[in-house]
Coordinates of C-alpha atoms in Angstrom, one line a residue:
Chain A
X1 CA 56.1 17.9 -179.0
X2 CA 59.3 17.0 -177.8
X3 CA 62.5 15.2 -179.2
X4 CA 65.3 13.3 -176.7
X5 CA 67.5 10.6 -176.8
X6 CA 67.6 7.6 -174.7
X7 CA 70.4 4.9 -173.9
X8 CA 68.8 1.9 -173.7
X9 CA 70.0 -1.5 -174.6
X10 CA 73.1 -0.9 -175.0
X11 CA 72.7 1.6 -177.8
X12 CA 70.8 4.9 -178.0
X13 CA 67.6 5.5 -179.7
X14 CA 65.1 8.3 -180.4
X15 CA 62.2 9.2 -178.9
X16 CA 58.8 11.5 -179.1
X17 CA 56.8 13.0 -176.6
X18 CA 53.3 14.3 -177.4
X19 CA 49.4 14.6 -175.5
X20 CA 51.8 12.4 -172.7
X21 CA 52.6 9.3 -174.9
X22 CA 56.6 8.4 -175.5
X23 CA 57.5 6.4 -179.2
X24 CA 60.6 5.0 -179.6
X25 CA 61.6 5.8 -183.4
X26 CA 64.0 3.7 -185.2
X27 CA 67.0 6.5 -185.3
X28 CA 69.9 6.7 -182.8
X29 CA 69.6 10.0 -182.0
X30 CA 67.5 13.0 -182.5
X31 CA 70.4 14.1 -185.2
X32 CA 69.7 11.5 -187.2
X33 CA 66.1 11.4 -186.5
X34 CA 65.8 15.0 -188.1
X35 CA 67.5 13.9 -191.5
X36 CA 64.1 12.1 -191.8
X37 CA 61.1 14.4 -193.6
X38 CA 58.5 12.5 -191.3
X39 CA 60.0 13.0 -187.9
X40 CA 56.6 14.2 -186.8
X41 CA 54.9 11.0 -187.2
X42 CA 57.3 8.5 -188.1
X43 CA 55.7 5.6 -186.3
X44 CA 57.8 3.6 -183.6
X45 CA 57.5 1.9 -180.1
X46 CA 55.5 3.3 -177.4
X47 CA 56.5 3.0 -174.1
X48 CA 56.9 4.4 -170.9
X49 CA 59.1 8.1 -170.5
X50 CA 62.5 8.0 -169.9
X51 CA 63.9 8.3 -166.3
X52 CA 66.3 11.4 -166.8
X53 CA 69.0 9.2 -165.8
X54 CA 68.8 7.7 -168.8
X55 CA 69.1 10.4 -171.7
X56 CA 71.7 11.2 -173.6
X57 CA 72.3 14.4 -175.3
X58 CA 69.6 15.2 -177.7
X59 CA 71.9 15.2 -180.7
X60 CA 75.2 13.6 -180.2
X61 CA 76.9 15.4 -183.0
X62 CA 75.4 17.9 -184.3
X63 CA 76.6 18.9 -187.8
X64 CA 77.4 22.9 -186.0
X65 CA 77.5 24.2 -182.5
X66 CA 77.4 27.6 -182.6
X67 CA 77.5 29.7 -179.5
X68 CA 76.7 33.3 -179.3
X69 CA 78.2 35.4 -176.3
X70 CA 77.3 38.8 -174.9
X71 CA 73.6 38.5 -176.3
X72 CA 72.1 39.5 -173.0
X73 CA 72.2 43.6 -171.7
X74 CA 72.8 42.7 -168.1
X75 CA 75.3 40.2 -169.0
X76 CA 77.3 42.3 -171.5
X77 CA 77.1 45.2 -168.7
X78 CA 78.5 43.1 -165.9
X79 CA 81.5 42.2 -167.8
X80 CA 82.1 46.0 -168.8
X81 CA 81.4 45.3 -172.3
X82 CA 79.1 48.5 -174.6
X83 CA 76.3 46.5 -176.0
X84 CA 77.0 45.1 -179.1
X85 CA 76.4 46.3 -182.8
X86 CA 76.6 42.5 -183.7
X87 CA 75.9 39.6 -182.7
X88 CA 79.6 37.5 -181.7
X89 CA 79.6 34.3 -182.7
X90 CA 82.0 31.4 -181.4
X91 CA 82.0 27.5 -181.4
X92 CA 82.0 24.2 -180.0
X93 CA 83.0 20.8 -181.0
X94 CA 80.9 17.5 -180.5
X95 CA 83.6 16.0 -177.7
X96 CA 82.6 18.6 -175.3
X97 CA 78.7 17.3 -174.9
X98 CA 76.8 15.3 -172.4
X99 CA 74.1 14.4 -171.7
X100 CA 71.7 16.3 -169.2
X101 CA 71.9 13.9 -166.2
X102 CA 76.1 13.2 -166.9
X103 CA 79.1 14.3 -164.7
X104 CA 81.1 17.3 -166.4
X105 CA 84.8 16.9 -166.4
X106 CA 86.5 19.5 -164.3
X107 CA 89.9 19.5 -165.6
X108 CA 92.8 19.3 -163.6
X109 CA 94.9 22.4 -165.4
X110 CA 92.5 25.1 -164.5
X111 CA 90.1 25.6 -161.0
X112 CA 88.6 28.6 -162.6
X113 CA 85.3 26.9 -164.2
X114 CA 82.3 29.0 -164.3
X115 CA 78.6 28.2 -165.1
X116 CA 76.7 30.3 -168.1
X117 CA 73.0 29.0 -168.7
X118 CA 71.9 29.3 -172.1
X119 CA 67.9 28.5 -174.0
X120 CA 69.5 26.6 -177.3
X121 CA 68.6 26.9 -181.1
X122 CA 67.6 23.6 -183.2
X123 CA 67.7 24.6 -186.8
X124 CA 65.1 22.3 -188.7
X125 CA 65.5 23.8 -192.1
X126 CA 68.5 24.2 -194.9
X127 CA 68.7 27.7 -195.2
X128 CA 70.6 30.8 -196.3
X129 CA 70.6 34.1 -196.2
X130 CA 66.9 34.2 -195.0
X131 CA 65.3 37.2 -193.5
X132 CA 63.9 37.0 -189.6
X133 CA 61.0 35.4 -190.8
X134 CA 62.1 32.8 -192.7
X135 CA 65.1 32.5 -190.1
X136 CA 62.0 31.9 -186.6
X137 CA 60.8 29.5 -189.4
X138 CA 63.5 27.5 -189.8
X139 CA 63.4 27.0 -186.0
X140 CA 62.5 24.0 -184.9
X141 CA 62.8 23.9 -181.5
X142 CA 64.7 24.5 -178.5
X143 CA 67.0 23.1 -175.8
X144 CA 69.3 24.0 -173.0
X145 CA 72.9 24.2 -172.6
X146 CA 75.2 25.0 -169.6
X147 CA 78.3 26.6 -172.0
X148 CA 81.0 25.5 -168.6
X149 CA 83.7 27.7 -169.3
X150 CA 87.5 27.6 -168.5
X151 CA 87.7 31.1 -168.2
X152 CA 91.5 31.4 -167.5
X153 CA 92.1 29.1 -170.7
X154 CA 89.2 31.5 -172.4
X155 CA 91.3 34.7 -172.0
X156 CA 94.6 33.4 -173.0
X157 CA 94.1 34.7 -176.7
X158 CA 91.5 36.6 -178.5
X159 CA 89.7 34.2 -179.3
X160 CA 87.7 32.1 -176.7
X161 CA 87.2 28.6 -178.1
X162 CA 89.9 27.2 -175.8
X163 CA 88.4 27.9 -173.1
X164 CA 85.2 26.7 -174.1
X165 CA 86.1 23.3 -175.9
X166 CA 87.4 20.8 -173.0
X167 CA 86.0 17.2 -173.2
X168 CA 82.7 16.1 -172.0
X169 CA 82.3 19.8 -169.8
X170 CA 79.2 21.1 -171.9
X171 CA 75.6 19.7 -170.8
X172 CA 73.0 19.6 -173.3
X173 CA 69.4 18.6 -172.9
X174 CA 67.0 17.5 -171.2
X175 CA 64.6 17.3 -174.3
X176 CA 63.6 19.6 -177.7
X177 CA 60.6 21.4 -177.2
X178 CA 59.4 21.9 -180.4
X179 CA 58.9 25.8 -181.6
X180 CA 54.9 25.4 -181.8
X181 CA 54.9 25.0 -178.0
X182 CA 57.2 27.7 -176.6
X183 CA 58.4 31.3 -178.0
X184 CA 61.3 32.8 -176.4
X185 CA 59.8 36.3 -177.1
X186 CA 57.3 35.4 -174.4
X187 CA 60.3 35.7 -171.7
X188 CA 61.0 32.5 -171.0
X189 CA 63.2 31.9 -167.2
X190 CA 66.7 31.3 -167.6
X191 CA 68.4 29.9 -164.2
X192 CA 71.3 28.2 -163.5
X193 CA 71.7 27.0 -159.7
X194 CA 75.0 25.8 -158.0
X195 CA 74.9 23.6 -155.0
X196 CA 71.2 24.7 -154.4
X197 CA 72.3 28.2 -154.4
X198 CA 70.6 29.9 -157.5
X199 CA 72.9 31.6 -159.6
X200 CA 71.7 33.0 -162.5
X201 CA 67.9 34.2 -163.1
X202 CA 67.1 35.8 -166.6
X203 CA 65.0 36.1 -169.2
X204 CA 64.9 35.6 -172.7
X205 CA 62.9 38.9 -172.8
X206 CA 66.3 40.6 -172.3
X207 CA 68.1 39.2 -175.4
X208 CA 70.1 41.6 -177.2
X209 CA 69.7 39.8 -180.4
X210 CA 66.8 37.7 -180.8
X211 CA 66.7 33.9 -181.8
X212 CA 65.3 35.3 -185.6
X213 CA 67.7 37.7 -185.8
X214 CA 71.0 35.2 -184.6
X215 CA 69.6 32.5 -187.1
X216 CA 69.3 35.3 -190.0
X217 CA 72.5 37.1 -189.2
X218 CA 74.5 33.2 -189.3
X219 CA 72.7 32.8 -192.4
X220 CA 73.7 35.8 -194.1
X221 CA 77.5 33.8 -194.5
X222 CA 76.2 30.3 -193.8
X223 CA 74.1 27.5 -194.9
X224 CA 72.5 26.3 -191.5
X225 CA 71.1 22.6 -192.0
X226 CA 68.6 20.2 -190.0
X227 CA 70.6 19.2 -186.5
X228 CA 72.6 22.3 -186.2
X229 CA 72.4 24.0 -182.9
X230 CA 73.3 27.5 -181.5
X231 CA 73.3 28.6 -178.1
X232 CA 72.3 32.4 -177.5
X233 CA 74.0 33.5 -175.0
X234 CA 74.0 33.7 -171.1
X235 CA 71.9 35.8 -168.7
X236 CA 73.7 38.3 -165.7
X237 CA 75.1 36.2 -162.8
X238 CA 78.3 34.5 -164.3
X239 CA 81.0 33.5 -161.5
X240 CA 83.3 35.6 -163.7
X241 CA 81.6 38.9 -162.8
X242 CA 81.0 38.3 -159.2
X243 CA 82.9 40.0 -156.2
X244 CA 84.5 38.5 -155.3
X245 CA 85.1 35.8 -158.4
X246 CA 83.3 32.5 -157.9
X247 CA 84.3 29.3 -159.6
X248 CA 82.5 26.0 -159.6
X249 CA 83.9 23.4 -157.4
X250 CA 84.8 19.7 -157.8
X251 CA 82.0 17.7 -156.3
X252 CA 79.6 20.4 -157.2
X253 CA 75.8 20.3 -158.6
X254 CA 75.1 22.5 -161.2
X255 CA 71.4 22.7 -162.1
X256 CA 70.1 24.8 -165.2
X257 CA 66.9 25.2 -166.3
X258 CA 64.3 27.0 -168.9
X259 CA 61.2 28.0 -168.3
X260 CA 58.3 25.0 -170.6
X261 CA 61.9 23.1 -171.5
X262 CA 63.1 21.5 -168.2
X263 CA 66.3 21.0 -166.6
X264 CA 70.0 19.6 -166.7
X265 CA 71.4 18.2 -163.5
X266 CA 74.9 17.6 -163.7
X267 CA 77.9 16.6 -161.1
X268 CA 80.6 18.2 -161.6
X269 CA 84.0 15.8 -161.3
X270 CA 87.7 15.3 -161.9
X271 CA 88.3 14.2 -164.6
X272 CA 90.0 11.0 -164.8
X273 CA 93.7 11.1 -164.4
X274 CA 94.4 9.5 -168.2
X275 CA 92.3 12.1 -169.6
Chain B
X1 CA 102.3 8.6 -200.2
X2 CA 99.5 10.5 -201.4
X3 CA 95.6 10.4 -200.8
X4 CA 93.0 12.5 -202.1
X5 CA 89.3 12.8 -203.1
X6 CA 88.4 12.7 -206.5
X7 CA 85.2 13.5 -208.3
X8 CA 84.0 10.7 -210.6
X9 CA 81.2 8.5 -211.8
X10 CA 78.6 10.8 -210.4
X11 CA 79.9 10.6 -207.0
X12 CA 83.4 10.9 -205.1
X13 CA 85.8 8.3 -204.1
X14 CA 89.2 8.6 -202.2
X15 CA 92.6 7.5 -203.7
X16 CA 96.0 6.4 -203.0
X17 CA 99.2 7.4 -204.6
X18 CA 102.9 5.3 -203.8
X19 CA 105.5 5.0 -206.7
X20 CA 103.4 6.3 -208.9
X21 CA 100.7 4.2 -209.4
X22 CA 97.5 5.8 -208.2
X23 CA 94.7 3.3 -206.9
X24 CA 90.5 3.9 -206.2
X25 CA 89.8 2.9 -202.8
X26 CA 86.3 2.0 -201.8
X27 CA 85.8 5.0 -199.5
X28 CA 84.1 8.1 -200.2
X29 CA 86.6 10.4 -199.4
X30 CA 89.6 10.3 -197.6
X31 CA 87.8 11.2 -194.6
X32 CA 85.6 7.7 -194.6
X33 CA 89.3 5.9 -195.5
X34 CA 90.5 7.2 -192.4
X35 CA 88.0 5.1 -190.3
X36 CA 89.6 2.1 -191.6
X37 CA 92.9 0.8 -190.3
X38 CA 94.1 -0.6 -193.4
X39 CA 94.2 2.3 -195.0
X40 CA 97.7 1.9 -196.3
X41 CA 97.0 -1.4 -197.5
X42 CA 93.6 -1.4 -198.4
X43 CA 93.0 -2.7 -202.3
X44 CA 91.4 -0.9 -204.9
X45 CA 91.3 -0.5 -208.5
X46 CA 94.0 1.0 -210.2
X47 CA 93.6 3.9 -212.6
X48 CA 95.4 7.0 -213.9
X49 CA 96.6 9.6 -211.9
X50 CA 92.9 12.0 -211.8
X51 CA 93.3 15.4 -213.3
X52 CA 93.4 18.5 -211.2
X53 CA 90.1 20.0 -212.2
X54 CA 88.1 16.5 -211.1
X55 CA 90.0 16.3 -207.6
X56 CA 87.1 17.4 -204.4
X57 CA 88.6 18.4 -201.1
X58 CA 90.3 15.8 -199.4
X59 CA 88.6 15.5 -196.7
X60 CA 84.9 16.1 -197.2
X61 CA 83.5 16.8 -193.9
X62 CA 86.0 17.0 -191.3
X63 CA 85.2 16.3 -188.2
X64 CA 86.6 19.7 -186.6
X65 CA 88.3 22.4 -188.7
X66 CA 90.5 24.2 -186.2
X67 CA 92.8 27.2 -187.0
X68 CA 96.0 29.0 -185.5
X69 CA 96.0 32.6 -185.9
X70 CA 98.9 34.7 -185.7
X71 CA 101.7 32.0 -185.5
X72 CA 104.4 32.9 -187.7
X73 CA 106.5 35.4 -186.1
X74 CA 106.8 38.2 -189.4
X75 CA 103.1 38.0 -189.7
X76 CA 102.5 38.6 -186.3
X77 CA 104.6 41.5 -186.5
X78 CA 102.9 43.0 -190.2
X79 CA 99.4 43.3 -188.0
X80 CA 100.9 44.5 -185.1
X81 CA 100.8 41.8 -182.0
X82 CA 103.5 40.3 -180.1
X83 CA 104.9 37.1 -180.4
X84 CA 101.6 35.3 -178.4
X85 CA 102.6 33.1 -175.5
X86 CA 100.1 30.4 -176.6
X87 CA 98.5 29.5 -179.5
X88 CA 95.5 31.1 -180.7
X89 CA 92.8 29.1 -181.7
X90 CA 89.8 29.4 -184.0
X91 CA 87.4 27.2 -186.0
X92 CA 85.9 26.7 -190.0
X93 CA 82.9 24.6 -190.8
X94 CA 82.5 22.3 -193.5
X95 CA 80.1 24.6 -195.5
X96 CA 83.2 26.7 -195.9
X97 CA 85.3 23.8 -197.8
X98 CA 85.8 23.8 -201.7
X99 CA 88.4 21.7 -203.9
X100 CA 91.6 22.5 -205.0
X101 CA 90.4 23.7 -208.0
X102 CA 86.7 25.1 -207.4
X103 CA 85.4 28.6 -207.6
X104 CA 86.2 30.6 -204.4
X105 CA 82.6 32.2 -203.5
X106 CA 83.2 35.8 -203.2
X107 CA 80.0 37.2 -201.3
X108 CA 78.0 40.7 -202.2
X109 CA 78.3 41.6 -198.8
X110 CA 81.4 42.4 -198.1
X111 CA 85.0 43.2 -201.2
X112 CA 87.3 43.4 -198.2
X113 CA 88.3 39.5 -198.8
X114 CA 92.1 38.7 -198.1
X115 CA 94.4 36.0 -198.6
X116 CA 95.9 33.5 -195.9
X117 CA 98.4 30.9 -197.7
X118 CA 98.6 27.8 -194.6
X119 CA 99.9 24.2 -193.9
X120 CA 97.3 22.3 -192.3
X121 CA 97.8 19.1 -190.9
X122 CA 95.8 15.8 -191.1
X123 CA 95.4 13.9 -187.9
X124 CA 95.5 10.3 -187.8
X125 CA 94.7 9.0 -184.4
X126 CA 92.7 9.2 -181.4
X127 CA 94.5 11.6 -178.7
X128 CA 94.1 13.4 -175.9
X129 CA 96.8 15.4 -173.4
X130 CA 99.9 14.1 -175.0
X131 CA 103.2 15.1 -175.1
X132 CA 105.0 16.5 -178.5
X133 CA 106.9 13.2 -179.6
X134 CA 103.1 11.4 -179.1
X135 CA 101.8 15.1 -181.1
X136 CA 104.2 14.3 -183.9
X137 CA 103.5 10.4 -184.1
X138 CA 99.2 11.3 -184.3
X139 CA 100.2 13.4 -187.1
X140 CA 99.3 11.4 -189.9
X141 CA 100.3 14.2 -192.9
X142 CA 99.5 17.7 -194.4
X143 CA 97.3 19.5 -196.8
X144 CA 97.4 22.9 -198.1
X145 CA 94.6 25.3 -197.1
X146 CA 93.7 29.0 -198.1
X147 CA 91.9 30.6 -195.4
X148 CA 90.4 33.1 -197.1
X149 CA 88.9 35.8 -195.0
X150 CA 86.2 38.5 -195.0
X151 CA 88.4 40.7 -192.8
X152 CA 85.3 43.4 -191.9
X153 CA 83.3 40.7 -191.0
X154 CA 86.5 39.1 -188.7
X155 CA 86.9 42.5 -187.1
X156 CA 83.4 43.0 -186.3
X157 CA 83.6 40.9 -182.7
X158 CA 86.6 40.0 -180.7
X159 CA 85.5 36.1 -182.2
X160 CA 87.4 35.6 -185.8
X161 CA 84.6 33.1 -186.7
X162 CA 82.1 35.3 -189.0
X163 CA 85.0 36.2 -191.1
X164 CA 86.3 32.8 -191.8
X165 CA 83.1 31.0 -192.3
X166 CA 81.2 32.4 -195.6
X167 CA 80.0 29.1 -197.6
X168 CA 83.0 27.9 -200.3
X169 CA 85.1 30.3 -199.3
X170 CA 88.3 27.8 -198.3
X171 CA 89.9 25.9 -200.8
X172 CA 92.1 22.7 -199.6
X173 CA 94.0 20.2 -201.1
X174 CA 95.2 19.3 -203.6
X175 CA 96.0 15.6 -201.7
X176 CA 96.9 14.9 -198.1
X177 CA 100.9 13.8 -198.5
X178 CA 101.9 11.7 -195.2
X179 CA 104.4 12.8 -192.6
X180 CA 107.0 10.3 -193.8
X181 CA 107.5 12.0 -197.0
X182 CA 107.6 15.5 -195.4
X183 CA 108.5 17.6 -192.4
X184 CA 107.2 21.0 -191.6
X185 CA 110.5 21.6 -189.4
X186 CA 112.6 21.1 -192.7
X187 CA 111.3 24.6 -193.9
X188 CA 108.8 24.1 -196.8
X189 CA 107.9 26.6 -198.7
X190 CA 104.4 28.9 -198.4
X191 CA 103.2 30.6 -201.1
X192 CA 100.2 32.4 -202.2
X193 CA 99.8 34.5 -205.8
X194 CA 97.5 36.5 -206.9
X195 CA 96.5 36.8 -210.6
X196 CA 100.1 35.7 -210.8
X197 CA 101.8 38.2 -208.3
X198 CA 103.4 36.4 -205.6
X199 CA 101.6 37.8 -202.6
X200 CA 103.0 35.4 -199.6
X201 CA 106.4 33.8 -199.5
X202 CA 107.3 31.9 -196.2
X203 CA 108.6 29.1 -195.1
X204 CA 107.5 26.7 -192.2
X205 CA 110.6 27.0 -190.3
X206 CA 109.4 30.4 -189.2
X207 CA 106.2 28.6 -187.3
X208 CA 106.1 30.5 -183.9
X209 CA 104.3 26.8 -182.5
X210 CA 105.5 23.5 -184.6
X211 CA 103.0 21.2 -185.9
X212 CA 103.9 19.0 -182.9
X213 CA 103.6 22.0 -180.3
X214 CA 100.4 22.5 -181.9
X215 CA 98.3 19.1 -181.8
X216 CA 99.7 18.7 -177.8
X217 CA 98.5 22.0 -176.6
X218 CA 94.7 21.4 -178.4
X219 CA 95.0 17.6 -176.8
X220 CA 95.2 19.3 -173.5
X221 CA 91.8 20.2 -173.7
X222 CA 90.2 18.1 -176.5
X223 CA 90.4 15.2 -178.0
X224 CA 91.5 15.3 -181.4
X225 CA 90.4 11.7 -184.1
X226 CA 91.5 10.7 -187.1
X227 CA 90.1 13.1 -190.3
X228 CA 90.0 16.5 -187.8
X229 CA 92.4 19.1 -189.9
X230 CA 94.5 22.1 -188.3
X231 CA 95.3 24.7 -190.6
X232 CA 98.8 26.3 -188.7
X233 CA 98.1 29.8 -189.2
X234 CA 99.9 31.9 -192.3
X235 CA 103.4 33.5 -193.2
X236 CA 103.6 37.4 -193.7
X237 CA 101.9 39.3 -196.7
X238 CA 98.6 39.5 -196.1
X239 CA 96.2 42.1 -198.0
X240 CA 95.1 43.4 -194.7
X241 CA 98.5 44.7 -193.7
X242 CA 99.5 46.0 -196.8
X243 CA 99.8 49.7 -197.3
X244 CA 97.4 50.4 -198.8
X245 CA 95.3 47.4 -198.1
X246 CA 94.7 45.2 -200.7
X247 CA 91.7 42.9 -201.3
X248 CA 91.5 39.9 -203.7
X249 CA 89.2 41.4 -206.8
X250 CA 86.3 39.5 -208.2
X251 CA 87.4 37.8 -211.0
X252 CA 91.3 36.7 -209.9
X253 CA 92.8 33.5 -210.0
X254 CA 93.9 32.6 -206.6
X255 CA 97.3 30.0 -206.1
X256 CA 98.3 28.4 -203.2
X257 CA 101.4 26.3 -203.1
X258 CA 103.6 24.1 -200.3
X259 CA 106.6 22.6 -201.2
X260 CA 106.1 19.2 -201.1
X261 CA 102.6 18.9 -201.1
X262 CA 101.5 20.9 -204.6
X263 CA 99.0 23.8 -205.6
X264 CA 95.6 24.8 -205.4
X265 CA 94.3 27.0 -208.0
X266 CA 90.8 28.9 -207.3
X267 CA 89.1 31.2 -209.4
X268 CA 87.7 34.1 -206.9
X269 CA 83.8 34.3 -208.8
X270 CA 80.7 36.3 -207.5
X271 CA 78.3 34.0 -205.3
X272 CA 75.2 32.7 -207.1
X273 CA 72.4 35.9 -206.4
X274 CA 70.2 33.5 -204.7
X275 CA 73.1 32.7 -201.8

């Protein structure tokens, strides 16, 4: 099954995919749609799939964005970092989301914007301090992020959220594939392709810390609800690590996509000059 | 004037406080109020002034919860860093948040739990890359917050985030005074005591970046709305730098006080077994 979110009419609305048939559910977003006990077959409007154009980012403000960095060996290597005893845990804010098919802002204070594909966490359970069972339970599906980083604005301090948080710079999407249909333990390809050129090209095989574990470890401190979202962590191939460095240009196309999820194809623009 | 969020009839509702009458505003918290723009004006029911123990956090679920770390200049020396050249920045959720009177959760997991006395400001409009003077003006008024931290947890990762995040962990309150009855640049006075030892004794005029400096260096990046809150990092005294370290026992009673703004008063209790 999978969840999205359309624009369409002026508003944004819901949707379900399953055995090839879209429904239109009354709920403006896949956020809302999951507060809802019978999201699963909560009847609505069929009609025809959405043209990617057309979505929106499945949850338009999700309750927590959670990231986790260094959660991949080659990654951690190629930025000279030991693999880690835990798993490092940072965040975002809602204002830095689109959608999968929307221009991300390149800011005018910083050229040094680099690319990090990354398979995304849906919780679909309240839950704390739950084992790695209970945690893979609690999954209930999975997206994809591009967590576009400002990496100059990233490095100013210890810790990285300001180079991570600018407006409108983090694509989310296409769709959530719901946990019955994919398993990131099956090695799922990670790939993230700039100007045609690809990138990245990873597997989730080669996470440090698995999607159970990250959801158990969180849990361990904090309740994780329905809606919240955590990204696990980006694959070898970042700009940032390259020799020499590579940053993404203005007028760019960044592509990034997972293996049985699909992809997000974004421009990449100035922002405008009011901000 | 004063708002807040009081507990009563069941649910919560926000108040007002001018002159010292204190009216019940049909909002549930002041977070909801803030969406209005006749919040200043707004009518309500008028009622006695609540009593501490019935008062929730202010703001229930912010909209962001964002942090400065090491910004005033005698704490930054007690653990050791330089006076930063830009603010650091990190992030709470709301499943952190407790009232200005609640239990403080103190988790199994970890007893190294330390104090972190902090003005936090209230934002009040919609912003993005201003200037100080426009910084100032969004500033809508300030809160009191205790970031209380599970300092082996923080130090576990270069990202703060697991050791500021355990569930009911960070009282604020007690109200949300506006920025025309008070101004952080006046010097007001930071306090936190423990079991009835003061701990923490600052004063805002020591803020390495103002309030103002603050909101426009996050605006550069991110738009900040009415309801988001910035706690502005803490004075000197901190268990952790303490020789020897000291950590807040299960059991104490837990003050935190700004001048001008009033108290919160937590009692530091064992988390429920089942988490």
């Amino acid at each position: 099954m999978r969840l999205g979110t359309v624009r369409r009419n002026g508003t944004t609305q819901a949707f379900r995919q399953e055995n090839g048939a879209t429904t239109f559910l009354p709920a403006k977003d896949v956020g809302e749609l999951l507060l809802r006990e019978d999201w699963r077959t909560l009847a609505g409007e069929a009609g025809q799939e959405p043209a990617a154009a057309d979505l929106d980012t499945p949850i338009l403000r999700p309750g927590k964005i959670l990231c986790a960095g260094l959660n991949y060996y080659a990654h951690a290597e190629e930025v000279g970092q030991d693999v880690p005893k835990h798993p490092t845990i940072f965040t975002k804010m809602h204002n830095a989301l689109v959608g999968p098919s929307d221009d991300v802002q390149m800011p005018e204070a910083s050229r040094k914007i680099d690319w990090e594909a990354e398979l995304t966490i849906v919780i679909g359970k309240t839950i704390r301090k739950v084992d790695e069972a209970a945690a893979k339970d609690a999954i209930l599906g999975y997206t994809v992020m591009n967590d576009v980083s400002v990496r100059d604005w990233q490095g100013r301090t210890s810790e990285w959220f300001q180079g991570k948080n600018w407006d409108r710079m983090t694509p989310v999407g296409p769709v959530v594939v719901t946990a019955d249909e994919i398993d990131p333990e099956d090695g799922l390809a990670v790939e993230c392709e700039l100007d045609g050129v690809v990138k990245q090209s990873g597997t989730t095989s080669d996470l440090i810390f698995s999607c159970a574990k990250l959801v158990s470890y969180i849990s361990e401190f904090m309740t994780l609800e329905p809606g919240d979202i955590i990204a696990t962590g980006t694959p070898a191939g970042v700009g940032l690590a390259r020799k020499p460095r590579e940053w993404i240009p203005v007028g760019a196309e960044l592509v990034t996509r997972i293996e049985g999820i699909g992809e997000l194809r974004n421009k990449c623009v100035a922002e405008p000059a009011a901000g």
